[in-house]
Short mmCIF file of C-alpha atoms in Angstrom, two decimals:
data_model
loop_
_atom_site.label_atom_id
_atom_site.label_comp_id
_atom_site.label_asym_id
_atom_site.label_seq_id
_atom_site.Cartn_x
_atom_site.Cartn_y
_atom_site.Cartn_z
CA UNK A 4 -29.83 -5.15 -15.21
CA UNK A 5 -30.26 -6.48 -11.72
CA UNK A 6 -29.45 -4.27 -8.55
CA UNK A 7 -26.37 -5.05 -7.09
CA UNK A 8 -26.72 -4.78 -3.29
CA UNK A 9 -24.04 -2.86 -1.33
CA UNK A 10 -23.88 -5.51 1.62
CA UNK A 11 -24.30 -8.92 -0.73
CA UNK A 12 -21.40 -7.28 -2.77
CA UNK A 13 -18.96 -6.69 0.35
CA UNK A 14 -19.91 -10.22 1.87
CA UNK A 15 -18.72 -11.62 -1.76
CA UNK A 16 -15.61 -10.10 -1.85
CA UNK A 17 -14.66 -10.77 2.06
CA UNK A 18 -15.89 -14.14 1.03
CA UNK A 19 -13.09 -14.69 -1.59
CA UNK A 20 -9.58 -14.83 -0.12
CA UNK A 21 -6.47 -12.97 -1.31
CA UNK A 22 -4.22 -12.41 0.87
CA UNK A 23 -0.46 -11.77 -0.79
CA UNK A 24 2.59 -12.75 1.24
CA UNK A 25 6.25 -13.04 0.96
CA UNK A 26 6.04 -16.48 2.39
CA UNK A 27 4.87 -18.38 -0.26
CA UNK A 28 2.60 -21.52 1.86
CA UNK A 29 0.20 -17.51 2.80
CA UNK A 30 0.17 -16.42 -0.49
CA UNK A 31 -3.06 -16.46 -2.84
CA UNK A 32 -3.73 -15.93 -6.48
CA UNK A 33 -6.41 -12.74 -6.25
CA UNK A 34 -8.28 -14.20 -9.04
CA UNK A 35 -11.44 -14.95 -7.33
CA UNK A 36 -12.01 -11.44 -6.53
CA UNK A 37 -10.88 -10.21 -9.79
CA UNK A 38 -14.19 -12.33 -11.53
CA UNK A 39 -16.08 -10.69 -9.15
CA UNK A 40 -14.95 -7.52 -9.87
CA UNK A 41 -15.29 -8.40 -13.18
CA UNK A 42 -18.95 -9.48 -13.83
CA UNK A 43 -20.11 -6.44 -11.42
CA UNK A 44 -18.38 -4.06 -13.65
CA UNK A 45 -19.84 -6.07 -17.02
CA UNK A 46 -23.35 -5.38 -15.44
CA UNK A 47 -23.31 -1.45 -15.66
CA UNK A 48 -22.04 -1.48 -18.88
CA UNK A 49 -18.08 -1.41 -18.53
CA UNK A 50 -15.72 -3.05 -20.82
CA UNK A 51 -13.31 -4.90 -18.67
CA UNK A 52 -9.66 -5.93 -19.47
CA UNK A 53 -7.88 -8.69 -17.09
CA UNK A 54 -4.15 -8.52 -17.35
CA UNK A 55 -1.69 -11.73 -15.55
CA UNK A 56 1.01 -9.76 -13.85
CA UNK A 57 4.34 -10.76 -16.15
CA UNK A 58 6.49 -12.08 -13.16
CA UNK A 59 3.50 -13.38 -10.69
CA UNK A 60 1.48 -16.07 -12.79
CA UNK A 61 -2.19 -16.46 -10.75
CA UNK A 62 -2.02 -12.89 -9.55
CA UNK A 63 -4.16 -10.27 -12.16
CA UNK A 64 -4.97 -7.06 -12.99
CA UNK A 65 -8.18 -5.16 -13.76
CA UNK A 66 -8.96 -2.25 -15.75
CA UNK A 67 -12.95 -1.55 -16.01
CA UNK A 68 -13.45 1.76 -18.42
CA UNK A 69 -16.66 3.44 -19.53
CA UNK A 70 -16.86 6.11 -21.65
CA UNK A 71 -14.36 6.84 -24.62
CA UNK A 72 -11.15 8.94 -25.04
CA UNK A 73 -8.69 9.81 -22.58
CA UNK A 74 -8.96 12.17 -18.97
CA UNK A 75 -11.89 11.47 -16.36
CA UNK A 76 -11.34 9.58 -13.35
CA UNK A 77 -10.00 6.37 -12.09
CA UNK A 78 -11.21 4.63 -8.86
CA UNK A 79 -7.93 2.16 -8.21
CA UNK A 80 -7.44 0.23 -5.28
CA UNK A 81 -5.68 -3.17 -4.41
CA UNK A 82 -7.26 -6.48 -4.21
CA UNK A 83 -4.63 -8.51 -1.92
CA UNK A 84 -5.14 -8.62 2.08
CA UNK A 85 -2.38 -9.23 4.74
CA UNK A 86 -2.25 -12.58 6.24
CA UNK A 87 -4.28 -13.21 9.50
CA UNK A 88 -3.16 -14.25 12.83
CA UNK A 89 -6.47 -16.86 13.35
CA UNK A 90 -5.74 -16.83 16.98
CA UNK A 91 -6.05 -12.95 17.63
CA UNK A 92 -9.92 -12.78 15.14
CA UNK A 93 -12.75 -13.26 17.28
CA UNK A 94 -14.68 -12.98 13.81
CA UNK A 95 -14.09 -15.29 10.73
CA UNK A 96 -11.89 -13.04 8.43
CA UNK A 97 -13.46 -14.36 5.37
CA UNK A 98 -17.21 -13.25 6.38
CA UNK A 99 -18.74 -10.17 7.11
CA UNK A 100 -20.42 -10.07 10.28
CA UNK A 101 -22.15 -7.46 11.44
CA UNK A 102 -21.84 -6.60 15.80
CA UNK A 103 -21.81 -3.78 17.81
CA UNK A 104 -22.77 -1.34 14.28
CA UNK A 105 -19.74 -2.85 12.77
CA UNK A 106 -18.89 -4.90 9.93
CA UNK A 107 -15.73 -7.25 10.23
CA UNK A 108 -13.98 -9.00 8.28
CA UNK A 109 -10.52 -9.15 6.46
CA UNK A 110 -9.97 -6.43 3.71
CA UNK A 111 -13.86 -4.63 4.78
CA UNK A 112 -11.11 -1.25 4.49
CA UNK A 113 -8.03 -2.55 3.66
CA UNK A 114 -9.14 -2.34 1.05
CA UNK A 115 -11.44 -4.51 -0.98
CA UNK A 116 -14.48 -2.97 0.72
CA UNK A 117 -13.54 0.19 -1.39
CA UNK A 118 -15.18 -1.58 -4.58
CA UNK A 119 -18.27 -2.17 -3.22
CA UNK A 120 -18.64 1.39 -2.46
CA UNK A 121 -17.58 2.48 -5.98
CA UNK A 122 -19.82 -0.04 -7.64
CA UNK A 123 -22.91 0.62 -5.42
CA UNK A 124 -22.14 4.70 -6.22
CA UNK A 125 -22.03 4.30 -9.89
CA UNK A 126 -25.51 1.90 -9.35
CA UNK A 127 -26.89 4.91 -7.52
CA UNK A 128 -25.93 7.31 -10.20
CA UNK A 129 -27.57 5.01 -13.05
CA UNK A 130 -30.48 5.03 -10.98
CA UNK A 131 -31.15 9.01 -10.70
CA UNK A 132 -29.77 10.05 -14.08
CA UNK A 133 -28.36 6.89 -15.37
CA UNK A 134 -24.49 6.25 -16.69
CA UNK A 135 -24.85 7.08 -20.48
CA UNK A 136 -25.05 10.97 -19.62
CA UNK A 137 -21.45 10.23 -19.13
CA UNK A 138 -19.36 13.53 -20.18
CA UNK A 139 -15.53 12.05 -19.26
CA UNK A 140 -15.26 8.33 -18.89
CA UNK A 141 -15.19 6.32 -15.59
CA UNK A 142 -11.62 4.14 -15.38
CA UNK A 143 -12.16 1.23 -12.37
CA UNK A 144 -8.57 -0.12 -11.37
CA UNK A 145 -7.70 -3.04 -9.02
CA UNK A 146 -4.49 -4.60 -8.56
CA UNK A 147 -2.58 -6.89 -7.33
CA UNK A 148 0.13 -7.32 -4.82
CA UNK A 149 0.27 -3.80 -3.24
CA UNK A 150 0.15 -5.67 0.49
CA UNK A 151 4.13 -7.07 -0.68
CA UNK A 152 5.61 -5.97 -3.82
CA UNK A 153 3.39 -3.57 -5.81
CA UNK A 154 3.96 -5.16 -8.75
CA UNK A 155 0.23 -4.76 -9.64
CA UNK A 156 0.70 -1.02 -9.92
CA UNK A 157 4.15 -1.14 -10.97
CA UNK A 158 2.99 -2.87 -14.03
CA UNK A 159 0.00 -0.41 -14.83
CA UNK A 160 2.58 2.29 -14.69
CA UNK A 161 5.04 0.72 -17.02
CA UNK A 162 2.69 0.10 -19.48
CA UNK A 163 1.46 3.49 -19.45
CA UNK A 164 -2.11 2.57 -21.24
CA UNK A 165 -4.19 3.95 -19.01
CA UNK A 166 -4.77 7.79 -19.42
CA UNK A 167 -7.00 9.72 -16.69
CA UNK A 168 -6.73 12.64 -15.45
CA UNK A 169 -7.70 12.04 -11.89
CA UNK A 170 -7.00 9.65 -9.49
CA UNK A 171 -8.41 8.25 -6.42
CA UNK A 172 -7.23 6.01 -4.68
CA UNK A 173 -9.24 4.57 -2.01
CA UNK A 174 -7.04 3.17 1.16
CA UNK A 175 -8.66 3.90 4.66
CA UNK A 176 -8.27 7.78 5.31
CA UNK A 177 -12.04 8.06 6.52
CA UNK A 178 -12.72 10.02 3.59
CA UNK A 179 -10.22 12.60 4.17
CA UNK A 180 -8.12 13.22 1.15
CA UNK A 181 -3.96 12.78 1.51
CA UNK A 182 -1.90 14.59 -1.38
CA UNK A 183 1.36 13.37 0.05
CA UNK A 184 3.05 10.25 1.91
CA UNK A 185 6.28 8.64 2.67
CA UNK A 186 8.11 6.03 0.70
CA UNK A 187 9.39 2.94 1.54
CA UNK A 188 12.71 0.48 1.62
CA UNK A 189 13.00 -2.26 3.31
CA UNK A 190 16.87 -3.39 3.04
CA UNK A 191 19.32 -6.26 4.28
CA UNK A 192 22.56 -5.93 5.18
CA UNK A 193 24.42 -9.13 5.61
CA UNK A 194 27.73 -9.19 6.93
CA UNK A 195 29.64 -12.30 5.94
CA UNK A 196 32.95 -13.36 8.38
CA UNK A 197 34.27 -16.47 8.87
CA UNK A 198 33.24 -19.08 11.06
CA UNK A 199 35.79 -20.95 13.11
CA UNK A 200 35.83 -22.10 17.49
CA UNK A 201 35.41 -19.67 20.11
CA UNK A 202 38.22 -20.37 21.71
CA UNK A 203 40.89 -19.16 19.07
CA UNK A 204 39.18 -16.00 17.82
CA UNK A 205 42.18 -15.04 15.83
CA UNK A 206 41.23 -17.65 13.44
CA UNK A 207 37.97 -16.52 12.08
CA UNK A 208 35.99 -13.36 11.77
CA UNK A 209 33.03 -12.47 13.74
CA UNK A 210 30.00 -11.26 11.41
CA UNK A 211 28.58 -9.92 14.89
CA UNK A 212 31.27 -7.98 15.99
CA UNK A 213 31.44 -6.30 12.42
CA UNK A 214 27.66 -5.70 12.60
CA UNK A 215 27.88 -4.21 15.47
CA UNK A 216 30.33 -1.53 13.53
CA UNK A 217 27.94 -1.36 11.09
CA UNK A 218 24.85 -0.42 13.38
CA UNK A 219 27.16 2.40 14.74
CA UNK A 220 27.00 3.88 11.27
CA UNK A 221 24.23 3.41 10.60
CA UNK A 222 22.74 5.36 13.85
CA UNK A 223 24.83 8.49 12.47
CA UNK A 224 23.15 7.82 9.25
CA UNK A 225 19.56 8.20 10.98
CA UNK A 226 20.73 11.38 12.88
CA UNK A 227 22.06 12.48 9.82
CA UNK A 228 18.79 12.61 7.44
CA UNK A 229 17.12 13.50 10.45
CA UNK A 230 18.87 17.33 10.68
CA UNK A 231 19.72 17.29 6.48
CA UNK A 232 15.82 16.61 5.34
CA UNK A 233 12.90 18.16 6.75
CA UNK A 234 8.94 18.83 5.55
CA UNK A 235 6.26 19.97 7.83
CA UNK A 236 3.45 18.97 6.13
CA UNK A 237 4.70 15.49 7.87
CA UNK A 238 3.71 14.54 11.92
CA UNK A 239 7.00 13.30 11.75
CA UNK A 240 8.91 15.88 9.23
CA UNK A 241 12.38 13.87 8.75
CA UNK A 242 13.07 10.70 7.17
CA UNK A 243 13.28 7.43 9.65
CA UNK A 244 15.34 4.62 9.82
CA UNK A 245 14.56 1.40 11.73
CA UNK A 246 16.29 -1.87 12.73
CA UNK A 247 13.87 -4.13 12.61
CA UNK A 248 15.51 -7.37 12.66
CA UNK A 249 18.43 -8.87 12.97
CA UNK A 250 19.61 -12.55 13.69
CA UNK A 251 23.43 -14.37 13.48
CA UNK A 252 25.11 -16.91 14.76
CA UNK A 253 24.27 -20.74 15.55
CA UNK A 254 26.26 -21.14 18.97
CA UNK A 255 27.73 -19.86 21.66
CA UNK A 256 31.03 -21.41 21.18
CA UNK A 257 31.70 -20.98 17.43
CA UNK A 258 32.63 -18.03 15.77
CA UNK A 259 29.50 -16.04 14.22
CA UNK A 260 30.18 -16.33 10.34
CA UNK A 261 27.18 -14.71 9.31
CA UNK A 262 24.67 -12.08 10.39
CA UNK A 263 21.87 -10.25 8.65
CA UNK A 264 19.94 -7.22 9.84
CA UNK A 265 16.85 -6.29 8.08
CA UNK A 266 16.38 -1.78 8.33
CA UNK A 267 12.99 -0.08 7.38
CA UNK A 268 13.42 3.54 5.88
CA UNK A 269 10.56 6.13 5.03
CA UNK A 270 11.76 9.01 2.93
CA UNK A 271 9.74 12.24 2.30
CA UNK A 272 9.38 14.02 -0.91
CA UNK A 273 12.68 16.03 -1.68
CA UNK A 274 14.91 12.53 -1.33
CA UNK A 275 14.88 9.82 -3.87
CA UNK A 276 15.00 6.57 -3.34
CA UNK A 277 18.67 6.51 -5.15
CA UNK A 278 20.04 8.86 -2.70
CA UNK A 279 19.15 6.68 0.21
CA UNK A 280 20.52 3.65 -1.37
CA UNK A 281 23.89 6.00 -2.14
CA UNK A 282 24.19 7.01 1.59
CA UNK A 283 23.34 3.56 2.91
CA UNK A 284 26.34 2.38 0.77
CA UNK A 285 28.69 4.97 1.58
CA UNK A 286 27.88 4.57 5.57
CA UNK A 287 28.92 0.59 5.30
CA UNK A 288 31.95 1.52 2.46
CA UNK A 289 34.71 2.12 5.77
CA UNK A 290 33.86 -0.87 7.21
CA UNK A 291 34.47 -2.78 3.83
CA UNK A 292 37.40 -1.05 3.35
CA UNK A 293 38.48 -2.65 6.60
CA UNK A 294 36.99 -6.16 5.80
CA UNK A 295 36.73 -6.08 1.81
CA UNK A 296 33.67 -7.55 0.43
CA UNK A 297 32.18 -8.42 4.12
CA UNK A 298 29.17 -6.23 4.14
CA UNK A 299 26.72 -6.78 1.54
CA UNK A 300 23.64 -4.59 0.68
CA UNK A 301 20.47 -5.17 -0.97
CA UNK A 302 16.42 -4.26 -1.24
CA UNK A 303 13.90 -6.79 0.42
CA UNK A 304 11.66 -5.58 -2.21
CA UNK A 305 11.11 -3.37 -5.18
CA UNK A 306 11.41 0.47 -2.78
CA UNK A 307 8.45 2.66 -3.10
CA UNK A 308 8.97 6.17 -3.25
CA UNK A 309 7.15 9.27 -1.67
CA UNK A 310 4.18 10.80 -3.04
CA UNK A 311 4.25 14.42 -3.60
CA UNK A 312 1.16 16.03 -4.63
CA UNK A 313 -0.08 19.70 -4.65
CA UNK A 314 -2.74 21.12 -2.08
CA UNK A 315 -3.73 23.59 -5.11
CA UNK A 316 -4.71 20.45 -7.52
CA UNK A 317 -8.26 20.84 -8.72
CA UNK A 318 -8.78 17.28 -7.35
CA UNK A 319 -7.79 18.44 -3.99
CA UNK A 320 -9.83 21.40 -4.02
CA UNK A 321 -13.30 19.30 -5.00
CA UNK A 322 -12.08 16.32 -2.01
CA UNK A 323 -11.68 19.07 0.61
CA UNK A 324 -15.06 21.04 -0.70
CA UNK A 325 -16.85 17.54 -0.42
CA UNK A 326 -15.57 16.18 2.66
CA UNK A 327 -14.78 19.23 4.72
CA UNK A 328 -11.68 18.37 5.58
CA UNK A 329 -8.19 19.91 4.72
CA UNK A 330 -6.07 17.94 2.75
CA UNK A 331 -3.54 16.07 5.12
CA UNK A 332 0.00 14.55 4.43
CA UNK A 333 0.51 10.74 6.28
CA UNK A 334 2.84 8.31 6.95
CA UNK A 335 2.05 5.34 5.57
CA UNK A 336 2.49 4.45 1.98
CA UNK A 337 0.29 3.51 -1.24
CA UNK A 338 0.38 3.21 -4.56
CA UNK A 339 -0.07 6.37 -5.59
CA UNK A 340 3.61 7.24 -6.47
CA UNK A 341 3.07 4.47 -9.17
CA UNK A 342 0.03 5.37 -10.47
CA UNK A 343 0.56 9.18 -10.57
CA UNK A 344 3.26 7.91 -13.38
CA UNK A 345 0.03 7.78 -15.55
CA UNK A 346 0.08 11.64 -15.45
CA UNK A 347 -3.06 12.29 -13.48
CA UNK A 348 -3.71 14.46 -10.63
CA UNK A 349 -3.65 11.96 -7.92
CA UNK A 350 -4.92 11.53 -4.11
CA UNK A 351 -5.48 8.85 -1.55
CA UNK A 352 -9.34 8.98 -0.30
CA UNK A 353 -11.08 5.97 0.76
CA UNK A 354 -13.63 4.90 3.62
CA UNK A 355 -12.78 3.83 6.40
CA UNK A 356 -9.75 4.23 9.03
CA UNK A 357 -6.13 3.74 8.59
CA UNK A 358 -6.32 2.46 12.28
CA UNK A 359 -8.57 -0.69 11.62
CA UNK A 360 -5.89 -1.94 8.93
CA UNK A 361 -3.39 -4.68 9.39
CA UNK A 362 -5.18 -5.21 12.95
CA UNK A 363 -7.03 -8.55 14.08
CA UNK A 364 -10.55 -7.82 13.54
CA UNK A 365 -10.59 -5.31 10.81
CA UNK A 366 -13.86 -3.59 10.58
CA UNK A 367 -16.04 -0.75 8.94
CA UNK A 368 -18.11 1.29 11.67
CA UNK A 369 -21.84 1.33 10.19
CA UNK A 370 -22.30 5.22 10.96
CA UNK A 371 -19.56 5.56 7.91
CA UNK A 372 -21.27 4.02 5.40
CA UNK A 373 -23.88 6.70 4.04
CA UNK A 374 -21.71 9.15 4.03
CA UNK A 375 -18.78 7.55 2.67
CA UNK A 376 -21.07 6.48 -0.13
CA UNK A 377 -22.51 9.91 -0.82
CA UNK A 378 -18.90 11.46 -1.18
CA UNK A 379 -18.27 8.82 -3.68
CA UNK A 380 -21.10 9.34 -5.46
CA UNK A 381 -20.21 13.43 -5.34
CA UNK A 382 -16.25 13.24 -6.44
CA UNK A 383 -17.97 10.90 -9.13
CA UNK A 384 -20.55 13.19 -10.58
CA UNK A 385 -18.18 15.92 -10.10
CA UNK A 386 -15.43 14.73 -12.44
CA UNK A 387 -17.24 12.77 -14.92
CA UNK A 388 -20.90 13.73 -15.41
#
């Protein structure tokens, strides 16, 4: 078997775009990097399995296993980037170059890079002892879409085939292990009136002025989850709620007949998605009541709820041994809420840093790289060997 090289294999999959977008002239099929993926894996000896996600034809799956039965661990992480801003990169986002001890380059930790470090691990450990000493098999999982809809994961988790018993997944925490996040919803509220001229506003209905009722309840609603929900394990212990964007109208003189606001909500573990969608509806039902059938609600995308894991999980207890860090709650969200469906302990543990991700320039400091690797290579051996 030829080596694969850790660098030549991060190049290659900067090198093949995949962005995923909700605007469809951005979006990308992720089967470029998905070959890659592919051979690399066929090389030490994995059988691979390539899956076309049932409702997004060009975008694909990848399960990788070696090793036999159920249990052992699964490396999973998403193949899809963000799109770029060109005009904000002072690199090329689709090669890795190397200034200043960093690498850039779109996806080096959100989050294709991750594969490079699992492959170039498991090439280490068939090196020293080699990969047949295997004891509980080795599952590699990349998917697609997390960057928009999840649907990658959401699949994997609805066809329940896969069967480890621990997970890591490896978004940018600079190798510090997360056993809990935030969900998300992203929602739209569109308030239909009824257009007419400004100067008889009698006549019509102004979707503005009725949003602007709606707004008021909904700023009681964010108070409201604010003082019901709390967890300290959380920087920010509450639930939010965000209006992000709103837009109505087409002229000053004419009645508004339409306005949409788009809201952004993060709930912690303890709060389902359901009962958010139940309290959104009830906060809008008055104002229907008052204008029947004016105010309509529904999700921007599939919702994603929190992650709730357990600080005493043996997984948890080996990341925080290796790493020598304590086990932190974030934010942000991932796919672990899917993929701990599967019934595996589960955590989020990946090199580089949440900070670099999403931003113009993306990059990988160099001093990270050996020991990002070696933890790998540890949680690896640990678990499966």
């Amino acid at each position: 078997m030829s080596q694969l090289h850790f660098l030549d294999m991060y190049g290659a999959l900067i090198a093949a775009p995949s962005i995923s977008a909700t605007v469809p002239s951005l979006d990308m099929s992720n089967r470029e990097v998905i070959n890659l993926l592919a051979s690399w894996c066929e090389s030490l000896g994995f059988a691979v399995e390539i899956t076309e996600l049932d409702n997004n034809p060009g975008k694909y799956n990848l399960a990788a296993k070696l090793g036999t039965g159920e249990g052992g661990l699964m490396l999973a992480g998403h193949t899809d980037t963000v799109p770029f801003d060109d005009s904000r990169w002072q690199f090329d986002p689709f090669k890795l170059s190397e200034q200043d001890n960093k690498f850039y380059g779109l996806g080096s930790i959100d989050m294709k890079g991750f594969f490079a470090f699992v492959l170039n691990a498991l090439q280490e450990i068939d090196n020293d002892t080699g990969l047949t000493n295997l004891k509980q098999p080795i599952t590699i999982l990349a998917t697609a879409d997390e960057e928009t809809t999840m649907a990658g994961a959401i699949e994997i988790a609805k066809q329940n085939k896969l069967k480890p018993a621990r997970c890591i997944i490896g978004e940018p925490t600079d190798m510090v292990p997360v056993y809990t996040h935030k969900g998300h919803m992203s929602t739209a509220i569109r308030v239909t009136g009824k257009a007419g001229h400004s100067s008889d506003p009698d006549a019509g209905l102004n979707a503005i002025e009725v949003m602007q009722l709606v707004i008021s309840k909904l700023l009681k609603l964010k108070e409201d989850i604010k003082n019901k929900y709390s967890l300290l394990d959380f920087k920010i212990p509450y639930p939010t709620l965000n209006l992000g964007h709103i837009h109505g109208g087409d002229n000053a003189n004419r009645i508004c007949g339409c306005c949409e606001l788009h809201i952004d909500m993060r709930p912690i573990p303890g709060i389902s998605i359901p009962e958010l969608q139940a309290m959104l509806l009830q906060a809008v039902a008055p104002i229907n009541d008052q204008y029947p059938n004016a105010v309509a609600v529904h999700d921007l995308h599939e919702p994603i709820p929190a992650f709730s894991g357990s600080t005493d999980s043996s997984l948890v207890k080996l990341a925080e041994k290796l790493s020598g860090e304590k086990a932190q709650a974030v934010n942000y969200c991932t796919e672990a809420p899917f993929l701990q469906q599967l019934g595996c302990e589960t955590i989020v543990m990946g090199p580089g840093s949440i900070q670099q991700a999403h931003q113009p320039d993306e990059f990988l400091a160099m001093e990270k790289i050996k020991p990002s690797q070696e933890m790998i290579k540890q949680l690896i051996v640990a678990s499966c060997f």
